Amino acid sequence: MQLTLRQLEIFHAIAASGSTAEAAKQLPLSQSATSAALLELEFALKVRLFDRVGKRLLLNDHGRTLLPAALSLIDGARAVERAFGQSAGPPVDIQLFASTTVGNYLLPGLIAGFTRSHPTARVDLRVGNTQDAVNAVLEFETDVGFIEGPCHATDITVRPWLEDELVLVASPDHPLARAAKRARLSADQLREARWLMREPGSGTRETVDHLLLPHMAQLASVITLGSPEAIRNAAVEGLGISCISRYVVQEALTDRRLALLPTKLPRLTRRLMLIHHTKKLLSGSLERFIAHCIEYAELHRRQDFEI
């Protein structure tokens, strides 16, 4: 076998940074050793993997074909090292990446439950928007991702996980909250309101656009905010109305800092998803974690937002 994992690691570093000099700093290696490893890899494969544009190295079609396979092999090797690197036995070391609603409101309790039955487990969680989570899975930077919007990427296994109800809310003093006490709100009333929305790339934003815009065509006024907490707090202060996960606003609804807006629209729900790369090596501990996630979702389904 002419290929080595080190060559593939160097190839990945060059692909990510766009130059042998930057890749050499990250690895760390000398630039000459990094360039030599790339040349050896290209010689072994008998193809060029990059287009040389000035001082930049950009993946060509051969390089783009190789990258997912290289990442899969690197990830598999790291999983073996984690599993057998300690004489005490295979450790449980799980990397997660979740979109904001899932990461902030669901996974802390889920992880706590898992670690109670696996006291020595190490579970690391990163939080971003849905596209961030998808990218982390594609790059093998995380074992499992949790998203709250559609996944448009290939090479990803998508498992339906948990149903999330999206509710329309406003401050109890908002004009629409007062109007909703008399009658369910119409699409025209909603369309003319000031809306509080997530940024493009957020799963919540994509889902809300998909569910609401067919009924209202275009919203008259939108304020974009970068987190569900910012939207909830802005709604509490009367800045506008929002369509947001019940998980985010349940406490504010209970405390009557927010009010539900009854409307003539159908009930709005979405399915939260658990994702991993199709070529991801699922270890025994990772399979047990995924099984725990499924049990957790079933518990939520039965209790219907009571936990």
PDB file of C-alpha atoms in Angstrom:
ATOM      1  CA  MET A   1       0.000   0.000   0.000  1.00  0.00           C
ATOM      2  CA  GLN A   2       1.499   3.306  -1.103  1.00  0.00           C
ATOM      3  CA  LEU A   3      -0.899   5.634   0.767  1.00  0.00           C
ATOM      4  CA  THR A   4      -0.399   6.625   4.399  1.00  0.00           C
ATOM      5  CA  LEU A   5      -2.717   8.264   6.917  1.00  0.00           C
ATOM      6  CA  ARG A   6      -0.140  11.012   7.383  1.00  0.00           C
ATOM      7  CA  GLN A   7      -0.359  11.878   3.697  1.00  0.00           C
ATOM      8  CA  LEU A   8      -4.130  12.060   3.961  1.00  0.00           C
ATOM      9  CA  GLU A   9      -3.896  14.269   7.065  1.00  0.00           C
ATOM     10  CA  ILE A  10      -1.573  16.609   5.190  1.00  0.00           C
ATOM     11  CA  PHE A  11      -3.880  16.584   2.158  1.00  0.00           C
ATOM     12  CA  HIS A  12      -6.817  17.544   4.399  1.00  0.00           C
ATOM     13  CA  ALA A  13      -4.837  20.336   6.065  1.00  0.00           C
ATOM     14  CA  ILE A  14      -3.857  21.779   2.671  1.00  0.00           C
ATOM     15  CA  ALA A  15      -7.446  21.526   1.427  1.00  0.00           C
ATOM     16  CA  ALA A  16      -8.696  23.376   4.519  1.00  0.00           C
ATOM     17  CA  SER A  17      -6.038  26.107   4.505  1.00  0.00           C
ATOM     18  CA  GLY A  18      -5.380  26.552   0.785  1.00  0.00           C
ATOM     19  CA  SER A  19      -1.597  26.459   1.015  1.00  0.00           C
ATOM     20  CA  THR A  20       1.254  24.212   2.078  1.00  0.00           C
ATOM     21  CA  ALA A  21       2.671  27.020   4.233  1.00  0.00           C
ATOM     22  CA  GLU A  22      -0.505  27.355   6.330  1.00  0.00           C
ATOM     23  CA  ALA A  23      -0.967  23.591   6.490  1.00  0.00           C
ATOM     24  CA  ALA A  24       2.627  23.210   7.719  1.00  0.00           C
ATOM     25  CA  LYS A  25       1.897  25.590  10.633  1.00  0.00           C
ATOM     26  CA  GLN A  26      -1.182  23.610  11.656  1.00  0.00           C
ATOM     27  CA  LEU A  27       0.347  20.135  11.539  1.00  0.00           C
ATOM     28  CA  PRO A  28       3.142  21.212  12.502  1.00  0.00           C
ATOM     29  CA  LEU A  29       5.719  20.332   9.845  1.00  0.00           C
ATOM     30  CA  SER A  30       8.176  22.166   7.674  1.00  0.00           C
ATOM     31  CA  GLN A  31       6.739  23.537   4.465  1.00  0.00           C
ATOM     32  CA  SER A  32       9.130  21.415   2.444  1.00  0.00           C
ATOM     33  CA  ALA A  33       7.968  18.224   4.209  1.00  0.00           C
ATOM     34  CA  THR A  34       4.336  19.206   3.644  1.00  0.00           C
ATOM     35  CA  SER A  35       4.924  19.869  -0.062  1.00  0.00           C
ATOM     36  CA  ALA A  36       6.852  16.612  -0.423  1.00  0.00           C
ATOM     37  CA  ALA A  37       4.027  14.609   1.190  1.00  0.00           C
ATOM     38  CA  LEU A  38       1.516  16.145  -1.219  1.00  0.00           C
ATOM     39  CA  LEU A  39       3.709  15.310  -4.201  1.00  0.00           C
ATOM     40  CA  GLU A  40       4.099  11.731  -2.959  1.00  0.00           C
ATOM     41  CA  LEU A  41       0.325  11.391  -2.610  1.00  0.00           C
ATOM     42  CA  GLU A  42      -0.307  12.782  -6.080  1.00  0.00           C
ATOM     43  CA  PHE A  43       2.377  10.492  -7.498  1.00  0.00           C
ATOM     44  CA  ALA A  44       0.819   7.462  -5.801  1.00  0.00           C
ATOM     45  CA  LEU A  45      -2.646   8.335  -7.139  1.00  0.00           C
ATOM     46  CA  LYS A  46      -1.275   9.436 -10.532  1.00  0.00           C
ATOM     47  CA  VAL A  47      -3.419  12.591 -10.518  1.00  0.00           C
ATOM     48  CA  ARG A  48      -3.153  16.205  -9.507  1.00  0.00           C
ATOM     49  CA  LEU A  49      -5.387  17.013  -6.517  1.00  0.00           C
ATOM     50  CA  PHE A  50      -5.194  20.816  -6.580  1.00  0.00           C
ATOM     51  CA  ASP A  51      -5.312  23.646  -9.070  1.00  0.00           C
ATOM     52  CA  ARG A  52      -2.467  26.088  -8.494  1.00  0.00           C
ATOM     53  CA  VAL A  53      -3.892  29.638  -8.584  1.00  0.00           C
ATOM     54  CA  GLY A  54      -1.120  32.055  -7.676  1.00  0.00           C
ATOM     55  CA  LYS A  55      -0.009  31.005  -4.205  1.00  0.00           C
ATOM     56  CA  ARG A  56      -3.314  29.292  -3.485  1.00  0.00           C
ATOM     57  CA  LEU A  57      -4.040  25.578  -3.811  1.00  0.00           C
ATOM     58  CA  LEU A  58      -7.678  24.904  -4.686  1.00  0.00           C
ATOM     59  CA  LEU A  59      -9.183  21.418  -4.797  1.00  0.00           C
ATOM     60  CA  ASN A  60      -9.882  20.196  -8.320  1.00  0.00           C
ATOM     61  CA  ASP A  61     -12.375  17.470  -9.217  1.00  0.00           C
ATOM     62  CA  HIS A  62      -9.908  14.728  -8.212  1.00  0.00           C
ATOM     63  CA  GLY A  63      -9.274  16.402  -4.861  1.00  0.00           C
ATOM     64  CA  ARG A  64     -12.988  16.879  -4.182  1.00  0.00           C
ATOM     65  CA  THR A  65     -13.511  13.178  -4.901  1.00  0.00           C
ATOM     66  CA  LEU A  66     -10.723  12.155  -2.533  1.00  0.00           C
ATOM     67  CA  LEU A  67     -11.633  14.454   0.381  1.00  0.00           C
ATOM     68  CA  PRO A  68     -14.667  12.558   1.821  1.00  0.00           C
ATOM     69  CA  ALA A  69     -12.826   9.220   1.636  1.00  0.00           C
ATOM     70  CA  ALA A  70      -9.736  10.747   3.261  1.00  0.00           C
ATOM     71  CA  LEU A  71     -11.800  12.263   6.076  1.00  0.00           C
ATOM     72  CA  SER A  72     -13.536   8.934   6.653  1.00  0.00           C
ATOM     73  CA  LEU A  73     -10.217   7.077   6.947  1.00  0.00           C
ATOM     74  CA  ILE A  74      -8.752   9.700   9.283  1.00  0.00           C
ATOM     75  CA  ASP A  75     -11.867   9.641  11.455  1.00  0.00           C
ATOM     76  CA  GLY A  76     -11.784   5.833  11.612  1.00  0.00           C
ATOM     77  CA  ALA A  77      -8.137   5.847  12.696  1.00  0.00           C
ATOM     78  CA  ARG A  78      -8.841   8.411  15.412  1.00  0.00           C
ATOM     79  CA  ALA A  79     -11.768   6.314  16.656  1.00  0.00           C
ATOM     80  CA  VAL A  80      -9.465   3.283  16.931  1.00  0.00           C
ATOM     81  CA  GLU A  81      -6.896   5.337  18.843  1.00  0.00           C
ATOM     82  CA  ARG A  82      -9.570   6.611  21.243  1.00  0.00           C
ATOM     83  CA  ALA A  83     -10.972   3.121  21.751  1.00  0.00           C
ATOM     84  CA  PHE A  84      -7.691   1.338  22.409  1.00  0.00           C
ATOM     85  CA  GLY A  85      -5.377   4.070  23.559  1.00  0.00           C
ATOM     86  CA  GLN A  86      -5.853   3.377  27.248  1.00  0.00           C
ATOM     87  CA  SER A  87      -5.000   0.142  29.047  1.00  0.00           C
ATOM     88  CA  ALA A  88      -8.070   0.499  31.289  1.00  0.00           C
ATOM     89  CA  GLY A  89     -10.301  -0.301  28.327  1.00  0.00           C
ATOM     90  CA  PRO A  90     -12.148   1.612  25.637  1.00  0.00           C
ATOM     91  CA  PRO A  91     -13.166   5.065  26.938  1.00  0.00           C
ATOM     92  CA  VAL A  92     -16.469   6.688  26.012  1.00  0.00           C
ATOM     93  CA  ASP A  93     -15.568   9.906  24.209  1.00  0.00           C
ATOM     94  CA  ILE A  94     -18.372  11.418  22.133  1.00  0.00           C
ATOM     95  CA  GLN A  95     -18.285  14.641  20.136  1.00  0.00           C
ATOM     96  CA  LEU A  96     -21.617  16.382  19.471  1.00  0.00           C
ATOM     97  CA  PHE A  97     -22.602  19.432  17.442  1.00  0.00           C
ATOM     98  CA  ALA A  98     -26.137  20.794  17.807  1.00  0.00           C
ATOM     99  CA  SER A  99     -28.139  23.652  16.413  1.00  0.00           C
ATOM    100  CA  THR A 100     -28.998  26.299  18.990  1.00  0.00           C
ATOM    101  CA  THR A 101     -32.452  25.238  20.177  1.00  0.00           C
ATOM    102  CA  VAL A 102     -31.445  21.591  20.550  1.00  0.00           C
ATOM    103  CA  GLY A 103     -28.075  22.389  22.094  1.00  0.00           C
ATOM    104  CA  ASN A 104     -29.343  24.906  24.623  1.00  0.00           C
ATOM    105  CA  TYR A 105     -32.667  23.396  25.663  1.00  0.00           C
ATOM    106  CA  LEU A 106     -32.617  19.637  25.053  1.00  0.00           C
ATOM    107  CA  LEU A 107     -29.096  18.236  25.114  1.00  0.00           C
ATOM    108  CA  PRO A 108     -28.054  19.318  28.641  1.00  0.00           C
ATOM    109  CA  GLY A 109     -30.725  17.042  30.129  1.00  0.00           C
ATOM    110  CA  LEU A 110     -30.061  14.290  27.602  1.00  0.00           C
ATOM    111  CA  ILE A 111     -26.314  14.309  28.285  1.00  0.00           C
ATOM    112  CA  ALA A 112     -26.904  14.360  32.048  1.00  0.00           C
ATOM    113  CA  GLY A 113     -29.074  11.247  31.743  1.00  0.00           C
ATOM    114  CA  PHE A 114     -26.460   9.482  29.629  1.00  0.00           C
ATOM    115  CA  THR A 115     -23.605  10.260  32.015  1.00  0.00           C
ATOM    116  CA  ARG A 116     -25.619   8.944  34.963  1.00  0.00           C
ATOM    117  CA  SER A 117     -25.542   5.503  33.350  1.00  0.00           C
ATOM    118  CA  HIS A 118     -21.995   6.007  31.963  1.00  0.00           C
ATOM    119  CA  PRO A 119     -20.199   7.927  34.758  1.00  0.00           C
ATOM    120  CA  THR A 120     -16.791   7.932  33.045  1.00  0.00           C
ATOM    121  CA  ALA A 121     -18.154   9.117  29.691  1.00  0.00           C
ATOM    122  CA  ARG A 122     -16.785  12.291  28.179  1.00  0.00           C
ATOM    123  CA  VAL A 123     -19.317  14.121  26.022  1.00  0.00           C
ATOM    124  CA  ASP A 124     -18.252  17.366  24.334  1.00  0.00           C
ATOM    125  CA  LEU A 125     -20.961  19.622  22.869  1.00  0.00           C
ATOM    126  CA  ARG A 126     -20.564  22.484  20.410  1.00  0.00           C
ATOM    127  CA  VAL A 127     -23.489  24.718  19.464  1.00  0.00           C
ATOM    128  CA  GLY A 128     -24.099  26.683  16.254  1.00  0.00           C
ATOM    129  CA  ASN A 129     -26.829  26.955  13.654  1.00  0.00           C
ATOM    130  CA  THR A 130     -28.108  24.066  11.562  1.00  0.00           C
ATOM    131  CA  GLN A 131     -25.673  24.675   8.701  1.00  0.00           C
ATOM    132  CA  ASP A 132     -22.755  24.722  11.153  1.00  0.00           C
ATOM    133  CA  ALA A 133     -23.852  21.319  12.489  1.00  0.00           C
ATOM    134  CA  VAL A 134     -24.175  19.866   8.988  1.00  0.00           C
ATOM    135  CA  ASN A 135     -20.723  21.162   8.025  1.00  0.00           C
ATOM    136  CA  ALA A 136     -19.171  19.654  11.170  1.00  0.00           C
ATOM    137  CA  VAL A 137     -20.650  16.252  10.298  1.00  0.00           C
ATOM    138  CA  LEU A 138     -19.467  16.484   6.697  1.00  0.00           C
ATOM    139  CA  GLU A 139     -15.931  17.312   7.844  1.00  0.00           C
ATOM    140  CA  PHE A 140     -15.895  14.505  10.457  1.00  0.00           C
ATOM    141  CA  GLU A 141     -15.362  17.159  13.129  1.00  0.00           C
ATOM    142  CA  THR A 142     -18.146  15.645  15.228  1.00  0.00           C
ATOM    143  CA  ASP A 143     -19.575  12.184  15.784  1.00  0.00           C
ATOM    144  CA  VAL A 144     -23.256  13.140  15.833  1.00  0.00           C
ATOM    145  CA  GLY A 145     -25.148  16.276  14.896  1.00  0.00           C
ATOM    146  CA  PHE A 146     -28.571  17.528  15.928  1.00  0.00           C
ATOM    147  CA  ILE A 147     -30.420  19.894  13.608  1.00  0.00           C
ATOM    148  CA  GLU A 148     -33.741  21.708  13.589  1.00  0.00           C
ATOM    149  CA  GLY A 149     -34.100  22.242   9.855  1.00  0.00           C
ATOM    150  CA  PRO A 150     -33.830  20.341   6.581  1.00  0.00           C
ATOM    151  CA  CYS A 151     -30.511  18.741   5.649  1.00  0.00           C
ATOM    152  CA  HIS A 152     -29.670  19.319   2.000  1.00  0.00           C
ATOM    153  CA  ALA A 153     -26.227  17.686   2.050  1.00  0.00           C
ATOM    154  CA  THR A 154     -25.404  14.301   0.599  1.00  0.00           C
ATOM    155  CA  ASP A 155     -23.300  11.692   2.438  1.00  0.00           C
ATOM    156  CA  ILE A 156     -25.286  12.266   5.648  1.00  0.00           C
ATOM    157  CA  THR A 157     -27.567   9.780   7.372  1.00  0.00           C
ATOM    158  CA  VAL A 158     -30.614  11.608   8.747  1.00  0.00           C
ATOM    159  CA  ARG A 159     -32.649  10.018  11.553  1.00  0.00           C
ATOM    160  CA  PRO A 160     -35.980  11.652  12.543  1.00  0.00           C
ATOM    161  CA  TRP A 161     -35.698  12.297  16.253  1.00  0.00           C
ATOM    162  CA  LEU A 162     -38.063  14.549  18.180  1.00  0.00           C
ATOM    163  CA  GLU A 163     -41.163  16.570  17.276  1.00  0.00           C
ATOM    164  CA  ASP A 164     -40.971  20.268  18.112  1.00  0.00           C
ATOM    165  CA  GLU A 165     -44.033  22.512  18.209  1.00  0.00           C
ATOM    166  CA  LEU A 166     -43.564  26.028  16.867  1.00  0.00           C
ATOM    167  CA  VAL A 167     -45.786  28.573  18.584  1.00  0.00           C
ATOM    168  CA  LEU A 168     -46.626  32.205  17.822  1.00  0.00           C
ATOM    169  CA  VAL A 169     -45.931  34.451  20.794  1.00  0.00           C
ATOM    170  CA  ALA A 170     -45.910  38.100  21.801  1.00  0.00           C
ATOM    171  CA  SER A 171     -45.820  40.218  24.907  1.00  0.00           C
ATOM    172  CA  PRO A 172     -49.203  40.143  26.706  1.00  0.00           C
ATOM    173  CA  ASP A 173     -49.359  43.908  26.094  1.00  0.00           C
ATOM    174  CA  HIS A 174     -48.802  43.601  22.339  1.00  0.00           C
ATOM    175  CA  PRO A 175     -51.796  44.775  20.249  1.00  0.00           C
ATOM    176  CA  LEU A 176     -52.102  41.368  18.608  1.00  0.00           C
ATOM    177  CA  ALA A 177     -52.125  39.623  22.000  1.00  0.00           C
ATOM    178  CA  ARG A 178     -55.069  41.826  23.004  1.00  0.00           C
ATOM    179  CA  ALA A 179     -56.798  41.254  19.651  1.00  0.00           C
ATOM    180  CA  ALA A 180     -56.326  37.475  19.985  1.00  0.00           C
ATOM    181  CA  LYS A 181     -58.476  37.506  23.156  1.00  0.00           C
ATOM    182  CA  ARG A 182     -61.446  38.425  20.957  1.00  0.00           C
ATOM    183  CA  ALA A 183     -60.843  36.187  17.937  1.00  0.00           C
ATOM    184  CA  ARG A 184     -58.199  34.038  16.304  1.00  0.00           C
ATOM    185  CA  LEU A 185     -55.751  36.131  14.315  1.00  0.00           C
ATOM    186  CA  SER A 186     -55.932  36.102  10.521  1.00  0.00           C
ATOM    187  CA  ALA A 187     -53.053  35.814   8.088  1.00  0.00           C
ATOM    188  CA  ASP A 188     -53.550  39.492   7.153  1.00  0.00           C
ATOM    189  CA  GLN A 189     -53.144  40.598  10.778  1.00  0.00           C
ATOM    190  CA  LEU A 190     -50.006  38.517  11.152  1.00  0.00           C
ATOM    191  CA  ARG A 191     -48.535  39.704   7.859  1.00  0.00           C
ATOM    192  CA  GLU A 192     -48.626  43.363   8.920  1.00  0.00           C
ATOM    193  CA  ALA A 193     -46.931  42.793  12.291  1.00  0.00           C
ATOM    194  CA  ARG A 194     -43.252  43.282  13.054  1.00  0.00           C
ATOM    195  CA  TRP A 195     -41.634  39.829  13.136  1.00  0.00           C
ATOM    196  CA  LEU A 196     -38.613  38.669  15.114  1.00  0.00           C
ATOM    197  CA  MET A 197     -36.695  36.056  13.086  1.00  0.00           C
ATOM    198  CA  ARG A 198     -33.463  34.061  13.142  1.00  0.00           C
ATOM    199  CA  GLU A 199     -30.660  34.627  10.647  1.00  0.00           C
ATOM    200  CA  PRO A 200     -30.421  32.814   7.274  1.00  0.00           C
ATOM    201  CA  GLY A 201     -28.746  29.427   7.795  1.00  0.00           C
ATOM    202  CA  SER A 202     -30.735  28.804  10.950  1.00  0.00           C
ATOM    203  CA  GLY A 203     -32.952  25.736  10.859  1.00  0.00           C
ATOM    204  CA  THR A 204     -35.692  27.648  12.659  1.00  0.00           C
ATOM    205  CA  ARG A 205     -35.616  30.407  10.035  1.00  0.00           C
ATOM    206  CA  GLU A 206     -35.832  27.957   7.144  1.00  0.00           C
ATOM    207  CA  THR A 207     -38.670  26.027   8.794  1.00  0.00           C
ATOM    208  CA  VAL A 208     -40.629  29.162   9.708  1.00  0.00           C
ATOM    209  CA  ASP A 209     -40.263  30.506   6.165  1.00  0.00           C
ATOM    210  CA  HIS A 210     -41.457  27.161   4.800  1.00  0.00           C
ATOM    211  CA  LEU A 211     -44.470  26.974   7.129  1.00  0.00           C
ATOM    212  CA  LEU A 212     -45.578  30.611   7.254  1.00  0.00           C
ATOM    213  CA  LEU A 213     -44.856  32.198   3.902  1.00  0.00           C
ATOM    214  CA  PRO A 214     -47.349  30.034   1.960  1.00  0.00           C
ATOM    215  CA  HIS A 215     -50.063  31.601   4.153  1.00  0.00           C
ATOM    216  CA  MET A 216     -48.763  35.180   4.174  1.00  0.00           C
ATOM    217  CA  ALA A 217     -46.692  35.566   0.982  1.00  0.00           C
ATOM    218  CA  GLN A 218     -44.404  38.230   2.453  1.00  0.00           C
ATOM    219  CA  LEU A 219     -43.936  39.720   5.896  1.00  0.00           C
ATOM    220  CA  ALA A 220     -44.149  43.489   6.134  1.00  0.00           C
ATOM    221  CA  SER A 221     -41.396  43.977   8.713  1.00  0.00           C
ATOM    222  CA  VAL A 222     -38.680  41.624   9.975  1.00  0.00           C
ATOM    223  CA  ILE A 223     -35.995  42.120  12.629  1.00  0.00           C
ATOM    224  CA  THR A 224     -33.229  39.490  12.478  1.00  0.00           C
ATOM    225  CA  LEU A 225     -31.733  38.283  15.751  1.00  0.00           C
ATOM    226  CA  GLY A 226     -28.901  35.795  16.190  1.00  0.00           C
ATOM    227  CA  SER A 227     -30.245  33.451  18.869  1.00  0.00           C
ATOM    228  CA  PRO A 228     -33.549  32.073  20.150  1.00  0.00           C
ATOM    229  CA  GLU A 229     -32.850  33.705  23.526  1.00  0.00           C
ATOM    230  CA  ALA A 230     -32.525  37.118  21.880  1.00  0.00           C
ATOM    231  CA  ILE A 231     -35.825  36.568  20.055  1.00  0.00           C
ATOM    232  CA  ARG A 232     -37.591  35.462  23.238  1.00  0.00           C
ATOM    233  CA  ASN A 233     -36.290  38.437  25.199  1.00  0.00           C
ATOM    234  CA  ALA A 234     -37.167  40.884  22.425  1.00  0.00           C
ATOM    235  CA  ALA A 235     -40.688  39.478  22.291  1.00  0.00           C
ATOM    236  CA  VAL A 236     -41.006  39.829  26.082  1.00  0.00           C
ATOM    237  CA  GLU A 237     -40.046  43.507  25.698  1.00  0.00           C
ATOM    238  CA  GLY A 238     -42.785  44.019  23.094  1.00  0.00           C
ATOM    239  CA  LEU A 239     -40.473  44.502  20.115  1.00  0.00           C
ATOM    240  CA  GLY A 240     -42.519  42.184  17.878  1.00  0.00           C
ATOM    241  CA  ILE A 241     -44.051  38.747  17.467  1.00  0.00           C
ATOM    242  CA  SER A 242     -42.311  35.503  16.657  1.00  0.00           C
ATOM    243  CA  CYS A 243     -42.833  31.896  15.650  1.00  0.00           C
ATOM    244  CA  ILE A 244     -40.458  29.915  17.824  1.00  0.00           C
ATOM    245  CA  SER A 245     -39.926  26.550  19.469  1.00  0.00           C
ATOM    246  CA  ARG A 246     -42.095  25.933  22.513  1.00  0.00           C
ATOM    247  CA  TYR A 247     -38.973  24.619  24.256  1.00  0.00           C
ATOM    248  CA  VAL A 248     -37.485  28.131  24.097  1.00  0.00           C
ATOM    249  CA  VAL A 249     -40.499  30.045  25.425  1.00  0.00           C
ATOM    250  CA  GLN A 250     -42.239  27.570  27.757  1.00  0.00           C
ATOM    251  CA  GLU A 251     -40.888  29.205  30.930  1.00  0.00           C
ATOM    252  CA  ALA A 252     -41.836  32.693  29.708  1.00  0.00           C
ATOM    253  CA  LEU A 253     -45.328  31.430  28.869  1.00  0.00           C
ATOM    254  CA  THR A 254     -45.682  29.856  32.316  1.00  0.00           C
ATOM    255  CA  ASP A 255     -44.535  33.114  33.949  1.00  0.00           C
ATOM    256  CA  ARG A 256     -46.935  35.074  31.694  1.00  0.00           C
ATOM    257  CA  ARG A 257     -44.137  37.199  30.311  1.00  0.00           C
ATOM    258  CA  LEU A 258     -45.264  35.961  26.894  1.00  0.00           C
ATOM    259  CA  ALA A 259     -48.677  35.073  25.525  1.00  0.00           C
ATOM    260  CA  LEU A 260     -49.639  32.521  22.892  1.00  0.00           C
ATOM    261  CA  LEU A 261     -51.275  34.001  19.795  1.00  0.00           C
ATOM    262  CA  PRO A 262     -54.221  31.846  18.647  1.00  0.00           C
ATOM    263  CA  THR A 263     -54.434  32.002  14.847  1.00  0.00           C
ATOM    264  CA  LYS A 264     -56.398  30.577  11.954  1.00  0.00           C
ATOM    265  CA  LEU A 265     -53.262  28.800  10.741  1.00  0.00           C
ATOM    266  CA  PRO A 266     -52.818  25.034  11.111  1.00  0.00           C
ATOM    267  CA  ARG A 267     -50.725  23.705  14.001  1.00  0.00           C
ATOM    268  CA  LEU A 268     -47.045  24.268  13.200  1.00  0.00           C
ATOM    269  CA  THR A 269     -44.579  21.484  13.966  1.00  0.00           C
ATOM    270  CA  ARG A 270     -41.206  20.326  12.750  1.00  0.00           C
ATOM    271  CA  ARG A 271     -39.108  17.214  13.236  1.00  0.00           C
ATOM    272  CA  LEU A 272     -35.739  17.622  14.901  1.00  0.00           C
ATOM    273  CA  MET A 273     -33.124  15.365  13.310  1.00  0.00           C
ATOM    274  CA  LEU A 274     -30.126  13.351  14.463  1.00  0.00           C
ATOM    275  CA  ILE A 275     -27.442  13.138  11.782  1.00  0.00           C
ATOM    276  CA  HIS A 276     -24.081  11.473  11.193  1.00  0.00           C
ATOM    277  CA  HIS A 277     -21.845  10.893   8.197  1.00  0.00           C
ATOM    278  CA  THR A 278     -22.824   7.842   6.141  1.00  0.00           C
ATOM    279  CA  LYS A 279     -19.210   6.639   6.382  1.00  0.00           C
ATOM    280  CA  LYS A 280     -18.968   7.303  10.113  1.00  0.00           C
ATOM    281  CA  LEU A 281     -17.688   4.328  12.114  1.00  0.00           C
ATOM    282  CA  LEU A 282     -20.316   3.855  14.838  1.00  0.00           C
ATOM    283  CA  SER A 283     -18.561   2.406  17.867  1.00  0.00           C
ATOM    284  CA  GLY A 284     -20.430   0.493  20.549  1.00  0.00           C
ATOM    285  CA  SER A 285     -20.474   3.530  22.841  1.00  0.00           C
ATOM    286  CA  LEU A 286     -21.778   5.729  20.036  1.00  0.00           C
ATOM    287  CA  GLU A 287     -24.538   3.223  19.267  1.00  0.00           C
ATOM    288  CA  ARG A 288     -25.487   3.242  22.969  1.00  0.00           C
ATOM    289  CA  PHE A 289     -25.611   7.027  22.957  1.00  0.00           C
ATOM    290  CA  ILE A 290     -27.868   7.073  19.900  1.00  0.00           C
ATOM    291  CA  ALA A 291     -30.147   4.499  21.562  1.00  0.00           C
ATOM    292  CA  HIS A 292     -30.280   6.793  24.616  1.00  0.00           C
ATOM    293  CA  CYS A 293     -31.296   9.683  22.336  1.00  0.00           C
ATOM    294  CA  ILE A 294     -34.167   7.606  20.909  1.00  0.00           C
ATOM    295  CA  GLU A 295     -35.358   6.647  24.411  1.00  0.00           C
ATOM    296  CA  TYR A 296     -35.168  10.314  25.445  1.00  0.00           C
ATOM    297  CA  ALA A 297     -37.330  11.328  22.480  1.00  0.00           C
ATOM    298  CA  GLU A 298     -39.905   8.686  23.361  1.00  0.00           C
ATOM    299  CA  LEU A 299     -40.056   9.985  26.939  1.00  0.00           C
ATOM    300  CA  HIS A 300     -40.649  13.512  25.649  1.00  0.00           C
ATOM    301  CA  ARG A 301     -43.355  12.276  23.305  1.00  0.00           C
ATOM    302  CA  ARG A 302     -45.232  10.631  26.179  1.00  0.00           C
ATOM    303  CA  GLN A 303     -44.869  13.537  28.570  1.00  0.00           C
ATOM    304  CA  ASP A 304     -45.625  16.177  25.901  1.00  0.00           C
ATOM    305  CA  PHE A 305     -43.316  18.990  27.100  1.00  0.00           C
ATOM    306  CA  GLU A 306     -43.790  18.249  30.809  1.00  0.00           C
ATOM    307  CA  ILE A 307     -40.057  17.669  31.428  1.00  0.00           C
TER     308      ILE A 307
END
